[in-house]
Tab-separated table of C-alpha atoms and ligand atoms in Angstrom:
chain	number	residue	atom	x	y	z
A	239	UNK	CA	19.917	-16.276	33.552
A	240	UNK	CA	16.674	-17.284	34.249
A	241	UNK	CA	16.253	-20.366	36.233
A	242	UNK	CA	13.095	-21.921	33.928
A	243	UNK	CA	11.268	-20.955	31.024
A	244	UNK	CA	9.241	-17.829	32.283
A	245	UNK	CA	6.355	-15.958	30.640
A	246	UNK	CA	4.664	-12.367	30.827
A	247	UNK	CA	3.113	-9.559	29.275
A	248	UNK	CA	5.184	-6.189	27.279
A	249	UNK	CA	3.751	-3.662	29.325
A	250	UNK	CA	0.418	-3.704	31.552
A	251	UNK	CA	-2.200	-6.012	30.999
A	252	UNK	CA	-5.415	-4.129	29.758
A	253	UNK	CA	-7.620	-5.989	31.922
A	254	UNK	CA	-5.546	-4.648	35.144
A	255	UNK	CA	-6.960	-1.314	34.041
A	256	UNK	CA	-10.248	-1.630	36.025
A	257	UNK	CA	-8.161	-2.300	39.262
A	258	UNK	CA	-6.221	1.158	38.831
A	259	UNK	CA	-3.222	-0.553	40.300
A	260	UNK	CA	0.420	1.076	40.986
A	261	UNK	CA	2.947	-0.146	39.167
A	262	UNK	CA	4.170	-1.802	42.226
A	263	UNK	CA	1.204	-3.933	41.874
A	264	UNK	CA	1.462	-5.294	38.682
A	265	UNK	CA	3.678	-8.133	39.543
A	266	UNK	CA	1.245	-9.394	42.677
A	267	UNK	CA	-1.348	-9.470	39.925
A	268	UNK	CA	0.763	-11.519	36.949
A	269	UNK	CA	1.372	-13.656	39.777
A	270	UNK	CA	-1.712	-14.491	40.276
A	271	UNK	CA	-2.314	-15.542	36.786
A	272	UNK	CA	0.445	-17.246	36.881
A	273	UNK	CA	2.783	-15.904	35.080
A	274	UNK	CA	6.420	-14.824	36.325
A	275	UNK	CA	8.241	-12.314	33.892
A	276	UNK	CA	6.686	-8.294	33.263
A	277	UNK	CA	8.627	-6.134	30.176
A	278	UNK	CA	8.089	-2.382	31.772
A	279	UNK	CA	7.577	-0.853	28.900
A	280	UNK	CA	10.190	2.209	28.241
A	281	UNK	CA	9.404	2.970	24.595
A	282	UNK	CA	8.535	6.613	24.488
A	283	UNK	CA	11.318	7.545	27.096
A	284	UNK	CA	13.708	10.274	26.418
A	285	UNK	CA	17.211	11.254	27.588
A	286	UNK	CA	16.157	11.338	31.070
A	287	UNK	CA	14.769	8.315	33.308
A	288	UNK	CA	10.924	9.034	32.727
A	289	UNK	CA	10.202	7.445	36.332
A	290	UNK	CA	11.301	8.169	39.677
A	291	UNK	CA	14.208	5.760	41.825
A	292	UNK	CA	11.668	4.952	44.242
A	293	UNK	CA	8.712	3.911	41.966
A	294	UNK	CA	11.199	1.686	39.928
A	295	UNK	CA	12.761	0.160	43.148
A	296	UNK	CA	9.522	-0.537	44.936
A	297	UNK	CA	8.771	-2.206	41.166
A	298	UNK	CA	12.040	-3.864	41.380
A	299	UNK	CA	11.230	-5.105	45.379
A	300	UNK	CA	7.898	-6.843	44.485
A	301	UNK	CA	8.902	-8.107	41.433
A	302	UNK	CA	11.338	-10.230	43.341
A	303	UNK	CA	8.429	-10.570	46.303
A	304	UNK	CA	6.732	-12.106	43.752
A	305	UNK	CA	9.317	-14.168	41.884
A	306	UNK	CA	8.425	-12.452	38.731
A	307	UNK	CA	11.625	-11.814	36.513
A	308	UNK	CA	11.869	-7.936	35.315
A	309	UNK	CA	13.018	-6.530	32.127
A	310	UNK	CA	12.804	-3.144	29.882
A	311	UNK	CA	11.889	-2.435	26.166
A	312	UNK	CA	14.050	0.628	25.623
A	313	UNK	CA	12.857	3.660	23.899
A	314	UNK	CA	11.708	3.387	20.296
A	315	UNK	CA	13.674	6.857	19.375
A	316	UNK	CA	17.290	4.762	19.050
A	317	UNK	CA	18.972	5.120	16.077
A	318	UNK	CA	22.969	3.594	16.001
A	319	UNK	CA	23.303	3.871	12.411
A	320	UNK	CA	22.354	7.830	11.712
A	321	UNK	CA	23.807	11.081	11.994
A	322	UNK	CA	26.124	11.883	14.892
A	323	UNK	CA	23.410	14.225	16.823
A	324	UNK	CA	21.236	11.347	16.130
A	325	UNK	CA	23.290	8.914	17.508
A	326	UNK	CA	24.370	10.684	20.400
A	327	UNK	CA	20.571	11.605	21.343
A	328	UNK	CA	20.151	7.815	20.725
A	329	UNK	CA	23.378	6.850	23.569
A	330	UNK	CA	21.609	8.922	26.283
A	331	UNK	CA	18.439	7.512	25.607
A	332	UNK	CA	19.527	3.965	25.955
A	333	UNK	CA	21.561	4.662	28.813
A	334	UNK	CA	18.908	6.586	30.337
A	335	UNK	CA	16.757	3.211	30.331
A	336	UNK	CA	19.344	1.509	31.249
A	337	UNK	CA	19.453	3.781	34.450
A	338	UNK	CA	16.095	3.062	35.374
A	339	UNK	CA	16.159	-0.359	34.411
A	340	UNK	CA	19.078	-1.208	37.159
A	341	UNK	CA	17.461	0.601	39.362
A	342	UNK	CA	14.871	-2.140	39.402
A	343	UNK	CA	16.981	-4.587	39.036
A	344	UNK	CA	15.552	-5.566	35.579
A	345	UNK	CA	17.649	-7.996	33.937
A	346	UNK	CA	17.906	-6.612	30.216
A	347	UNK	CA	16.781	-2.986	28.266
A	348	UNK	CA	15.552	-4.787	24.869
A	349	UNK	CA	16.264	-2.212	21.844
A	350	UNK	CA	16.314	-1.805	18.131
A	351	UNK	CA	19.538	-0.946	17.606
A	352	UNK	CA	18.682	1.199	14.025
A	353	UNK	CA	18.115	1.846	10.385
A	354	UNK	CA	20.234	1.862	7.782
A	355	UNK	CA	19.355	4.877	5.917
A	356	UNK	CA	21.614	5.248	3.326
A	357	UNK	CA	24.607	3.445	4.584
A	358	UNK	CA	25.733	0.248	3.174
A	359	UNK	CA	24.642	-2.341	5.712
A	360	UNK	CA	28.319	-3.602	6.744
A	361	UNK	CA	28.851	0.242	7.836
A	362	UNK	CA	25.632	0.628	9.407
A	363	UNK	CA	26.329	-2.379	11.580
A	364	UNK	CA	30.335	-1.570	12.226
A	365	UNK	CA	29.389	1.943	13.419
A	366	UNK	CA	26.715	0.360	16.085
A	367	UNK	CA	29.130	-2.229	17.092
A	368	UNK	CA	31.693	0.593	17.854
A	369	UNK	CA	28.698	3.055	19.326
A	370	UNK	CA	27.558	0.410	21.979
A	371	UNK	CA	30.749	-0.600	22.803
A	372	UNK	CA	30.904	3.334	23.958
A	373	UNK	CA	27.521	2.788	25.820
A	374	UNK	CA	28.297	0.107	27.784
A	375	UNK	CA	31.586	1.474	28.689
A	376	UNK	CA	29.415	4.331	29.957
A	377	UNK	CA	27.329	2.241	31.949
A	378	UNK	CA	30.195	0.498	33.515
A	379	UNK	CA	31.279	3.629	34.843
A	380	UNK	CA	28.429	5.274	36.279
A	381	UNK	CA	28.119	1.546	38.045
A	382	UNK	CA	24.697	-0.168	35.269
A	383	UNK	CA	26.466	-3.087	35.970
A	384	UNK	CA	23.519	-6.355	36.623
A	385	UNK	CA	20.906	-4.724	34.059
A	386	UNK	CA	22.629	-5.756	30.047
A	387	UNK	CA	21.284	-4.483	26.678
A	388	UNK	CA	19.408	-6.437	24.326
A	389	UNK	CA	19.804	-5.791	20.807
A	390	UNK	CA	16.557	-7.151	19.497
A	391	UNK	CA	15.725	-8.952	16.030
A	392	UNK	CA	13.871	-6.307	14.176
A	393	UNK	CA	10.537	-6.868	11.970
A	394	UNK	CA	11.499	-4.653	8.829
A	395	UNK	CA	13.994	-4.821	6.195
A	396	UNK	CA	15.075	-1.077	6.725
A	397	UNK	CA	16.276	-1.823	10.123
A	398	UNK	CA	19.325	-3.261	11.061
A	399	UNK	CA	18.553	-6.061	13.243
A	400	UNK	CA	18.521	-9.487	10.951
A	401	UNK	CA	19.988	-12.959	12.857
A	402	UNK	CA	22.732	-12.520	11.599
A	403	UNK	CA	23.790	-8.865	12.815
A	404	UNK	CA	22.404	-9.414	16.532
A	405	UNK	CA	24.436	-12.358	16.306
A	406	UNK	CA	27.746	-10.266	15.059
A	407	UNK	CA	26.816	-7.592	17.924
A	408	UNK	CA	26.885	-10.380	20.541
A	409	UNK	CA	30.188	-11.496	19.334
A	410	UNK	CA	31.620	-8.171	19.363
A	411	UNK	CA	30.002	-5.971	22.138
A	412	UNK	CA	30.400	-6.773	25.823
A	413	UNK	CA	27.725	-6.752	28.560
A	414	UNK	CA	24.773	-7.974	26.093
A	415	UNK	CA	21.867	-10.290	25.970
A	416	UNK	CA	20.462	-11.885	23.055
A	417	UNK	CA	17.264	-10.978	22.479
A	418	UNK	CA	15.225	-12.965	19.661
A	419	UNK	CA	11.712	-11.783	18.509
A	420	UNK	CA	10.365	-14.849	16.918
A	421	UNK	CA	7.934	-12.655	15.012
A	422	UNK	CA	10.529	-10.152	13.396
A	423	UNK	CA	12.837	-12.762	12.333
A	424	UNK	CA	9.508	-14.746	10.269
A	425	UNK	CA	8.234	-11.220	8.913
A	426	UNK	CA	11.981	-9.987	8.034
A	427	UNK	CA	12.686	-13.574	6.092
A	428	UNK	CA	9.115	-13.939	4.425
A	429	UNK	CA	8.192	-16.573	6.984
A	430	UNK	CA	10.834	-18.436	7.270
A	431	UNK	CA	9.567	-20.327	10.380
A	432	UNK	CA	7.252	-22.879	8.833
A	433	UNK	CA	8.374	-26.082	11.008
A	434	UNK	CA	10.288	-27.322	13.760
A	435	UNK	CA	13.360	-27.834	11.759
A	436	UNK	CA	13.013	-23.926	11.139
A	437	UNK	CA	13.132	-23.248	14.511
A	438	UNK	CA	16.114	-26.220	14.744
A	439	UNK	CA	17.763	-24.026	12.024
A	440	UNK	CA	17.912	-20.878	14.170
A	441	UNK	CA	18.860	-22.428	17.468
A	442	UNK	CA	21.899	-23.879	15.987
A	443	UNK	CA	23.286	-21.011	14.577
A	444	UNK	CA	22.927	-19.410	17.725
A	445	UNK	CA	24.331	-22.031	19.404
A	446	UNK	CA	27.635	-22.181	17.101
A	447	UNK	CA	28.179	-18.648	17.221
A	448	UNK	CA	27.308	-17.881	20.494
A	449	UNK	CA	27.407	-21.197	22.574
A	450	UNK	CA	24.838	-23.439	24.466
A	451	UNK	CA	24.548	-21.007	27.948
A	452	UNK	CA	23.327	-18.217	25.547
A	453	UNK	CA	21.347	-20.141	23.082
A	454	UNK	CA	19.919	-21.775	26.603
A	455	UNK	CA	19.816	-18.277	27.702
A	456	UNK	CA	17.845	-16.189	25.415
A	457	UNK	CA	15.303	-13.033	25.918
A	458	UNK	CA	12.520	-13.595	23.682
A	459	UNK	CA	9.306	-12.091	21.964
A	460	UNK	CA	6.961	-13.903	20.812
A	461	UNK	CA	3.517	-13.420	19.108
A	462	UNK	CA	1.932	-14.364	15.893
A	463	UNK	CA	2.520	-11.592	13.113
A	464	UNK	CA	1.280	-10.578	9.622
A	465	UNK	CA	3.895	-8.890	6.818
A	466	UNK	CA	4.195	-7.562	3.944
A	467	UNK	CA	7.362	-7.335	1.065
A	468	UNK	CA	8.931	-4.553	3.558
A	469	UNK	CA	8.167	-7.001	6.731
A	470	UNK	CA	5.794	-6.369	9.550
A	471	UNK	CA	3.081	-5.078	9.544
A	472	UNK	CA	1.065	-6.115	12.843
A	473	UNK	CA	1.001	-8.099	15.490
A	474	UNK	CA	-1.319	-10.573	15.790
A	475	UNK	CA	-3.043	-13.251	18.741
A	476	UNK	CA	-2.308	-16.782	18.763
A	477	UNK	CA	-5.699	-17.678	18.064
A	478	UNK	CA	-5.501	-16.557	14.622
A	479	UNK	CA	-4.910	-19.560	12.879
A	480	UNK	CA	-3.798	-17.550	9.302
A	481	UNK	CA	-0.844	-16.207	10.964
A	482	UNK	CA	2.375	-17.464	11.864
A	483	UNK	CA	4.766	-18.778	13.406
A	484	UNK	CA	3.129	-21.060	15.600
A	485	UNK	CA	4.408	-21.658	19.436
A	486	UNK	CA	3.986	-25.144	19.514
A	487	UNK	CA	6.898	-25.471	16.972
A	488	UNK	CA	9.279	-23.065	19.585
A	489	UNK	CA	7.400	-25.223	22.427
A	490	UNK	CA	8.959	-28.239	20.838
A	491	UNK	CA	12.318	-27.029	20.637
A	492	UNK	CA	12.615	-25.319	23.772
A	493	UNK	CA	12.016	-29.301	25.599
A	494	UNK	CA	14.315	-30.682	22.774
A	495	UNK	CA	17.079	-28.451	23.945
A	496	UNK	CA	16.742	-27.986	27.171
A	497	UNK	CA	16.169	-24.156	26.904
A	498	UNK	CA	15.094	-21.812	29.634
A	499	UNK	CA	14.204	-18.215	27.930
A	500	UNK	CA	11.922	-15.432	29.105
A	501	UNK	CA	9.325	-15.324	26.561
A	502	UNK	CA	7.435	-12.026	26.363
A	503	UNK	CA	3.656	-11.573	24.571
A	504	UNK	CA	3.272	-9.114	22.509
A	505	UNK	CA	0.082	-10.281	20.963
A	506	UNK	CA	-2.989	-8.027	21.574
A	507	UNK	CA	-3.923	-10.183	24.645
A	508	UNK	CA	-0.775	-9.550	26.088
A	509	UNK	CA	-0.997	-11.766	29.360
A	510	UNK	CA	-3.616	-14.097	28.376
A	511	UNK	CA	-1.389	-15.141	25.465
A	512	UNK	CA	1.705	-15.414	27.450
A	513	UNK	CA	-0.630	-17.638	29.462
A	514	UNK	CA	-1.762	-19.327	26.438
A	515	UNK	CA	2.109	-19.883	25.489
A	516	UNK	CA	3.184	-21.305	29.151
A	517	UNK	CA	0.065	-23.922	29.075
A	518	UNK	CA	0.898	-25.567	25.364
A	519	UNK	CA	4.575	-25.683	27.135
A	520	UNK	CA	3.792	-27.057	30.023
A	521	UNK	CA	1.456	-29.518	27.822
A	522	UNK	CA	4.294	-30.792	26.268
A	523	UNK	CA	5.502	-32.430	29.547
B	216	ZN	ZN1	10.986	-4.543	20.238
């Protein structure tokens, strides 16, 4: 649980490019923007760790150098709800992140947990919920016990990932960590966050499902986003006034209850918009 409301970038700043820096480096140099979380970005990873124990520790030991909270987006190639080669490729694959990810002691492995396919979407979502329970047995065992997964809300209507179902995953499955992407959950519902009282909306039912300490408690993404009938379509800045939702309305909420996420850009300008984001919070007193 993070001990404020904390910002950074999904993956490497751009901009860092020019200083060819390890990854070791990169939290020195969010620091010095001033921002304090980093998403390592997993998303092409296999069944295997794709970095090596010392690399991720020596991430891990200047992340915390630098007070700058660590967490993982998992591999894209996860699918709960397919076939069972599929969804065994998909267990070894998360836990493979997972792996890496406690290995530098990053908090959460963010992942979308799936697509339907042809499966009624009750069966789809039983069949993860009983598949992840299996995962994080797994991870219990072979001693993944600080880093949790984070079932993420997911931008299209094909996947499973609506409120509701991350919600019913977090009831059900141990070892888990809400994750909220602001910008699936307006694409999914046709923009349903429009004011504060739609933000309001979603905080609550987090809250009565899953409590105050997680609603207080929540790993987010955040970035502006455009959609279409099937959902998203692409991720957008925060300058672009066309597109929502817009942070100020999550800025608002976050002071009106007392929240303390890690909120992640995944706009185009990656750390300049999580700065963006932390200055209209901190503007807000
Ligand atoms: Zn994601």
């Amino acid at each position: 649980m993070a001990d404020r409301t904390r910002f950074g970038p999904a993956g490497v700043p751009p901009a860092f490019a020019i200083m060819k820096p390890k990854l070791q480096d990169v939290p020195g140099l969010l620091r010095q923007e001033g921002l304090d979380a980093f998403e390592y970005e997993a998303i092409y990873w296999g069944g295997k760790p794709q970095m090596k124990r010392e690399d991720a520790e020596k991430l891990g030991l200047k992340a915390r150098e630098s007070d700058v909270w660590l967490s993982m987006h998992g591999s894209y190639f996860i699918n709960f709800c397919g076939e069972k080669a599929t969804i065994e490729a998909s267990k070894k694959r998360l836990i493979a992140c997972a792996t890496a990810a406690e290995w530098m002691g990053a908090h959460v492995v963010v992942f979308h947990p799936g697509f339907y396919g042809k499966k009624p979407r009750e069966l789809a979502l039983g069949r993860c919920v009983e598949v992840l329970k299996e995962v994080t047995a797994t991870m219990k065992s072979m001693g993944i016990v600080n880093t949790k997964i984070g079932p993420e809300t997911t931008g299209k209507a094909s996947q499973l990932g609506s409120l509701d179902e991350v919600l019913q995953i977090c009831e059900k499955v141990e070892h888990v960590q809400l994750v909220i992407d602001w910008a699936h959950l307006h694409a999914r519902d046709m923009g349903r966050l429009r004011t504060v009282a739609d933000f309001r909306t979603v905080l609550e039912k987090i809250e009565d499902r899953l409590g105050s300490e997680v609603m207080r408690n929540m790993h987010c993404h955040f970035t502006k986003i455009e959609y279409t009938d099937k959902g998203e379509r692409r991720h957008h800045t925060l300058e672009e006034e066309r597109y929502g939702p817009d942070f100020a309305m999550l800025a608002r909420v976050i002071v009106d209850f007392k929240l303390r996420p890690v909120i992640i850009s995944e706009s185009p300008l990656l750390d300049l918009d999580a700065v963006r984001m932390r200055d209209l919070l901190r503007s807000l007193g």
